[in-house]
Coordinates of C-alpha atoms in Angstrom, one line a residue:
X455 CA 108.3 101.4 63.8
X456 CA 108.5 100.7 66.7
X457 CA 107.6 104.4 67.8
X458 CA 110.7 106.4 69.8
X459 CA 109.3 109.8 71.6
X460 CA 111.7 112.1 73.0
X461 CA 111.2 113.0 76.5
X462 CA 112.3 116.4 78.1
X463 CA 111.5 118.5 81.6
X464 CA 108.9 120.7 82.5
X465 CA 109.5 122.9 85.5
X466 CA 108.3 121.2 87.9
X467 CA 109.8 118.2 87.0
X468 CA 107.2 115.9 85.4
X469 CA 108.5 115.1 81.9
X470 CA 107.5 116.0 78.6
X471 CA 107.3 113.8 75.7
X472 CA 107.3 115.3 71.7
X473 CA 107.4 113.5 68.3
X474 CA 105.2 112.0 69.2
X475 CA 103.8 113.1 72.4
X476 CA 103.3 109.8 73.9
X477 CA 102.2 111.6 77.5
X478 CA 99.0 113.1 75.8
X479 CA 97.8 110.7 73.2
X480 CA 93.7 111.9 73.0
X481 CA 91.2 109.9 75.0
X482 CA 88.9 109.2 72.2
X483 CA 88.1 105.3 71.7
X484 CA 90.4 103.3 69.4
X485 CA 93.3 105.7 69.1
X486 CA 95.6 104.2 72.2
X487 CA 94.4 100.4 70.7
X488 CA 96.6 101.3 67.4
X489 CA 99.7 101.3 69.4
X490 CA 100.4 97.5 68.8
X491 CA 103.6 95.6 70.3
X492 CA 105.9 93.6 67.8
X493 CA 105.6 90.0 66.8
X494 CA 106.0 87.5 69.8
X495 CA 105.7 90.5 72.4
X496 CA 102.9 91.8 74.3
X497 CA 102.5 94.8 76.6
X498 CA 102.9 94.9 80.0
X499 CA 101.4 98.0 81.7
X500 CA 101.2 99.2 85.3
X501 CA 100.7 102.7 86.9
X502 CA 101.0 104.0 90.2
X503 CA 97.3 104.6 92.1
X504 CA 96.9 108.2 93.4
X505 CA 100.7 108.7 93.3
X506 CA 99.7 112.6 93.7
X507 CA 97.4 112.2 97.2
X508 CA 100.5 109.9 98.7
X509 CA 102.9 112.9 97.4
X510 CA 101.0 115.8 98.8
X511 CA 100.4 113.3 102.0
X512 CA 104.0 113.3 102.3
X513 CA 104.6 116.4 101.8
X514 CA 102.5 117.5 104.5
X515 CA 104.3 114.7 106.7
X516 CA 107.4 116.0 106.4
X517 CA 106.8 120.0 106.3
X518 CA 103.9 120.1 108.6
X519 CA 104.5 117.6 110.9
X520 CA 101.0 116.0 110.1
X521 CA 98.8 114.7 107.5
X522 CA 95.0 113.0 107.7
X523 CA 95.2 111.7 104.3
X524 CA 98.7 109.8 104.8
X525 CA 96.8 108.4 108.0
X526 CA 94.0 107.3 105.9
X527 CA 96.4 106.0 103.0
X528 CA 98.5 103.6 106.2
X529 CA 95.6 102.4 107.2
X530 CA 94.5 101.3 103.4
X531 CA 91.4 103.6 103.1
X532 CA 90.1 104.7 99.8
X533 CA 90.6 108.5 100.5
X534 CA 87.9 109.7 97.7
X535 CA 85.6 106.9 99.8
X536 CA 87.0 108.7 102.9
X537 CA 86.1 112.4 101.8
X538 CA 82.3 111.0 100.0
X539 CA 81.6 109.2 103.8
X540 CA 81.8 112.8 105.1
X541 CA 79.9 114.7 102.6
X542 CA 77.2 112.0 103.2
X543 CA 77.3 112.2 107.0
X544 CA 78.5 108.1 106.9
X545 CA 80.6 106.4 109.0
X546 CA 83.5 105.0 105.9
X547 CA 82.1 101.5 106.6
X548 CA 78.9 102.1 105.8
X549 CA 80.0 104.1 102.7
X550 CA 82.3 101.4 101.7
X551 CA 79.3 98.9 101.7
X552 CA 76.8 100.9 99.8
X553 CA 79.9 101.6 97.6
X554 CA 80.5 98.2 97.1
X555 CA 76.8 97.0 96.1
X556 CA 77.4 100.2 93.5
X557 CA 74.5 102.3 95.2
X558 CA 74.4 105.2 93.1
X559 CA 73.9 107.9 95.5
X560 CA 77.8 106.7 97.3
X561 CA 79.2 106.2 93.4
X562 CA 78.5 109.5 92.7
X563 CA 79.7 111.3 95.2
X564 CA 82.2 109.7 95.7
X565 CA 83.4 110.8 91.6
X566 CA 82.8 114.6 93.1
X567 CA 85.2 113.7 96.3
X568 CA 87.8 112.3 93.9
X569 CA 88.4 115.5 91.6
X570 CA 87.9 117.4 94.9
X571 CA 90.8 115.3 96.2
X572 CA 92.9 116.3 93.3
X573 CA 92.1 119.8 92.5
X574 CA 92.1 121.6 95.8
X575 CA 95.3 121.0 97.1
X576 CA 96.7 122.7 94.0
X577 CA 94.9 126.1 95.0
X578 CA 92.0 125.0 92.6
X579 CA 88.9 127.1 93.8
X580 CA 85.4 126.4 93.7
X581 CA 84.5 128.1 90.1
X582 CA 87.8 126.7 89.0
X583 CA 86.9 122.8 90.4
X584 CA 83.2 123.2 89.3
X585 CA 84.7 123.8 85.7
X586 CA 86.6 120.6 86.3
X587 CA 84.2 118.6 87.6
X588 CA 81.9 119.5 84.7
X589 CA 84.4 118.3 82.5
X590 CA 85.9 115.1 84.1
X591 CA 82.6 113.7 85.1
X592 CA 79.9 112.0 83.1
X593 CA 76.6 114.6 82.0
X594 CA 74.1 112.4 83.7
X595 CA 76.4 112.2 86.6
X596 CA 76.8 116.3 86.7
X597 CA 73.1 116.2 86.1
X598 CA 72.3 113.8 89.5
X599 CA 74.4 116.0 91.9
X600 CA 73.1 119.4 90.4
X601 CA 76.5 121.2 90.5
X602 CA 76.9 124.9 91.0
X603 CA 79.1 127.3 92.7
X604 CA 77.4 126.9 96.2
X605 CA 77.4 123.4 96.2
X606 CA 81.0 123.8 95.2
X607 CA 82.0 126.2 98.1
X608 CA 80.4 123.8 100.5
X609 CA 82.7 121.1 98.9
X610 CA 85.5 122.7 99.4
X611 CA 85.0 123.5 103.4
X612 CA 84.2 119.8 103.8
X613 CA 87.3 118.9 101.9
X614 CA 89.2 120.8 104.6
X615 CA 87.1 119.7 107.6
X616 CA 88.0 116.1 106.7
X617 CA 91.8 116.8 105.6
X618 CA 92.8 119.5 108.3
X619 CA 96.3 119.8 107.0
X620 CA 94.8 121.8 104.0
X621 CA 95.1 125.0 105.9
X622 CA 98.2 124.7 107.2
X623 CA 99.5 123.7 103.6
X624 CA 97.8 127.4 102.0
X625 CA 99.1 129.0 104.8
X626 CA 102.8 127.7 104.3
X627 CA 102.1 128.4 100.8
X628 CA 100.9 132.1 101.5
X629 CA 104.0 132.6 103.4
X630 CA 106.1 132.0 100.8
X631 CA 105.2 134.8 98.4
X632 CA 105.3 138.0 100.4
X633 CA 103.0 139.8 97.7
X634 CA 100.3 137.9 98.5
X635 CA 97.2 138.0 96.8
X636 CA 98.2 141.0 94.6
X637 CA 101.3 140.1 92.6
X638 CA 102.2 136.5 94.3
X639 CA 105.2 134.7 93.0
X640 CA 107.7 132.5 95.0
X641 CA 110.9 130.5 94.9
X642 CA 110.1 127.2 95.9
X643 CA 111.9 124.1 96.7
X644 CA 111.4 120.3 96.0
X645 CA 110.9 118.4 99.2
X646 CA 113.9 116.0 99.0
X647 CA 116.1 116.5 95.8
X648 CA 116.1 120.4 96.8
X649 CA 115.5 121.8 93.0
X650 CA 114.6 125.3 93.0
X651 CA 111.7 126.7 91.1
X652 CA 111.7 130.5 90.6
X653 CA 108.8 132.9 90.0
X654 CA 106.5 130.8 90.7
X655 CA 102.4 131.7 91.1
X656 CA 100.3 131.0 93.9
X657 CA 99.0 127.8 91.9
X658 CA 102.4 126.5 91.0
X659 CA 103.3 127.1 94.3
X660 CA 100.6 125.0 95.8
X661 CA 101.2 122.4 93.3
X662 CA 105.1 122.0 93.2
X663 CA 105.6 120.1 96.2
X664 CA 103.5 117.2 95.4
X665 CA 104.0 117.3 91.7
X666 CA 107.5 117.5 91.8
X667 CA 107.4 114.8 94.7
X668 CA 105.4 112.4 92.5
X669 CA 108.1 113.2 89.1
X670 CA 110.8 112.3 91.5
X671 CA 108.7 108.9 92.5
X672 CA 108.2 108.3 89.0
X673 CA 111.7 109.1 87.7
X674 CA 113.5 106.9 90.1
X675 CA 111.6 103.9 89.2
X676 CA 112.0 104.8 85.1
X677 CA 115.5 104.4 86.2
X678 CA 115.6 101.0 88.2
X679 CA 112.9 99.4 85.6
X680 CA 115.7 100.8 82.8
X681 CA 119.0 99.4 85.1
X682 CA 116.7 96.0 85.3
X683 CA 116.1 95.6 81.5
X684 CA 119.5 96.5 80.3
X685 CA 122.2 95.8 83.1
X686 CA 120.4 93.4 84.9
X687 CA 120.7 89.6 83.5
X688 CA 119.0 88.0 86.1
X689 CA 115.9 90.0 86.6
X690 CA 112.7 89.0 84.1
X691 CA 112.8 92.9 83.0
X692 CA 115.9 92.4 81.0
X693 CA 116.1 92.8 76.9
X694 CA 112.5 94.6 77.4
X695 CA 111.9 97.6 76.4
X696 CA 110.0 100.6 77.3
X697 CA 107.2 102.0 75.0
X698 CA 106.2 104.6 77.2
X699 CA 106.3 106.8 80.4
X700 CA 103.4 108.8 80.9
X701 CA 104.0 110.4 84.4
X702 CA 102.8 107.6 86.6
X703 CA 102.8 104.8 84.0
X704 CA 104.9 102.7 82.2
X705 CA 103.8 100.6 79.2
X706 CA 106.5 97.4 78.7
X707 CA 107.1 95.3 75.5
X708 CA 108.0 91.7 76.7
X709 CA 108.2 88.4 75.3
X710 CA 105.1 86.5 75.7
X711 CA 106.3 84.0 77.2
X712 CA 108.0 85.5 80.2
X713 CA 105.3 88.2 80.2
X714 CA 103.8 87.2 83.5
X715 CA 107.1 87.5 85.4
X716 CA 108.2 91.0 83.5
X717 CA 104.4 92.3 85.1
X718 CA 105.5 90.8 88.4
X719 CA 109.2 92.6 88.1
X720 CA 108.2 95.8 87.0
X721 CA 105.5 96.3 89.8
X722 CA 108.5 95.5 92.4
X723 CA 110.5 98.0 90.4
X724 CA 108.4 101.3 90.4
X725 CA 107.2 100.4 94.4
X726 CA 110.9 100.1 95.6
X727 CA 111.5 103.1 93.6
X728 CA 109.1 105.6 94.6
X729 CA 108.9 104.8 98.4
X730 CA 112.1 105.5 98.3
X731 CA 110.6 109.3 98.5
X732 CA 108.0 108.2 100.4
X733 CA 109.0 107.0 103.8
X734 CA 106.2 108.3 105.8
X735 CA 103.5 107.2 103.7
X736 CA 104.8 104.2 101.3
X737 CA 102.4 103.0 98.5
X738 CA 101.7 99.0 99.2
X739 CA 102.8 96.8 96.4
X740 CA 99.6 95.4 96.8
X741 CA 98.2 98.2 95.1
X742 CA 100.0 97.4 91.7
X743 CA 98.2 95.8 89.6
X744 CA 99.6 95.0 86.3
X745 CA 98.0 94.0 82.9
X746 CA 99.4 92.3 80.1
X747 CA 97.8 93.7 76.2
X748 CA 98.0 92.2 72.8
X749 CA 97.0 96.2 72.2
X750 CA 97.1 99.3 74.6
X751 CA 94.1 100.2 76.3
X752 CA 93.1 102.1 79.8
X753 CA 90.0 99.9 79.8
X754 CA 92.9 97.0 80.1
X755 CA 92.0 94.9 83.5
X756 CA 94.0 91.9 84.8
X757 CA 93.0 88.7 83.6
X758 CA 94.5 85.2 84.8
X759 CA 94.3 82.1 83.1
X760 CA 94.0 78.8 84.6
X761 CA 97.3 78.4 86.1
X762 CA 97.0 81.8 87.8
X763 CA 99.2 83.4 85.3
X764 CA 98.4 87.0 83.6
X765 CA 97.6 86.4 80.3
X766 CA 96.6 89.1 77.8
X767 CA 93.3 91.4 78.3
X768 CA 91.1 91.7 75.2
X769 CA 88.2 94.1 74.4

């Protein structure tokens, strides 16, 4: 006490974290709420929102010369919204209205758009995705949509009808491993620190760009927010102290006191950081939004007091 993980690399450049394994604590309830900060600190948290759709977007941006998604992300559409108004046949308006008076029908497709979203570009198939979807999404909600391998096919060709560069990314990706199907493997390369990944299958393959993309986002900003708390006197990160880094979150032990302004600081931080590596398609800071927590929790929301201040979320 406190806890110290160790953190390491994996090959595509997302970290790893042992003793304990902070990265892949188990979702059931209560576990994450023992982590507890010290006496007179709270936790600050923030993560970044679909840091893997504005990877992939730039990553089509820059190797294919276009991207529908990073259009959609500029013009500060909700891309799972985006792909659910196709599957519907709905103009994205009226999507985002039923969405917003929590018509089921939009909800829950929209759930099926969003593990579409994050499982096809990494050469996820349909019996693959309906796997996932079976798992990720709640029984009653599975039950509603009646998911099967058709339904799942059909998915996946209006996936690509509404993000066209899809099949110009499998078809870069098919390009690079001569051997394709039978045998693939390829040596690939990240998009703007140029690491090379050897051997690689047709999955990794589809996946490195945007992974490693999004590790390099995430990595640059573990470095500023570390710079800000121990270099830094000036900035209201410094003599904080990381908890934990968990690929596109950070979890902050503050002062309560100055807890409001650390939250402020250390969205600033990871923003300037990753859209560093994201020029085309830069995530807004308006998308940020931290929490303070007497306890960690991913139910944690922002909550203001009085004086428009964050204080503390509670269960």
């Amino acid at each position: 006490y406190p806890v110290h993980t160790h953190y390491g690399f994996a090959e595509t450049g997302r970290t790893t974290s042992s003793r304990p394994n902070i990265q892949n604590v188990r979702k059931l309830p209560g576990i994450r709420e023992c982590f507890v900060p010290r006496p007179g600190m709270v936790f600050v948290a923030a993560d970044f929102p679909a840091l893997e759709a504005y990877a992939w977007a730039q990553c089509c941006k820059s190797w294919l010369g276009q991207s529908a998604l990073g259009d959609a992300l500029n013009a500060g559409l909700d891309p799972h919204l985006a792909l659910a108004a196709q599957i519907l046949k709905l103009s994205y308006e009226e999507a985002e209205k039923r969405h917003a008076a929590e018509d089921q029908e939009v909800d829950d497709i929209r759930q099926l758009a969003k593990v579409a979203n994050f499982g096809f570009p990494g050469g996820m198939g349909a019996p693959k995705l309906l796997a996932s979807a079976k798992k990720q999404l709640a029984a009653e909600v599975v039950t509603r949509l009646g998911l099967d391998l058709d339904l799942m096919k059909k998915l996946r060709e209006q996936w690509m009808a509404r993000w066209p560069e899809a099949a110009l990314h499998f078809a870069r990706v098919k390009s690079l491993g001569p051997a394709y199907p039978a045998k693939y493997r390829a040596t690939v390369e990240t998009l703007f620190t140029k690491r090379t990944r050897g051997n690689a299958s047709y999955c990794a393959t589809c996946n490195n760009g945007f992974q490693a993309l999004g590790s390099d986002c995430a990595k640059e900003a573990a470095w500023r927010i570390c710079k800000a708390q121990y270099v830094e006197e000036e900035s209201p990160l410094y003599n904080t102290r990381t908890v934990a880094f968990v690929h596109d979150e950070f979890l902050v032990e503050a002062p309560r006191e100055t807890a409001h302004e650390a939250a402020q600081a250390l969205a600033d931080v990871m923003v300037a950081g990753a859209n560093i590596f994201l020029p085309d398609v830069p995530i807004p800071r308006s998308k940020l939004k931290p929490v303070l927590m007497n306890r960690w929790s991913k139910k944690a929301k922002p909550v203001l007091g009085s004086d428009g201040r964050l204080v503390p979320w509670t269960a």
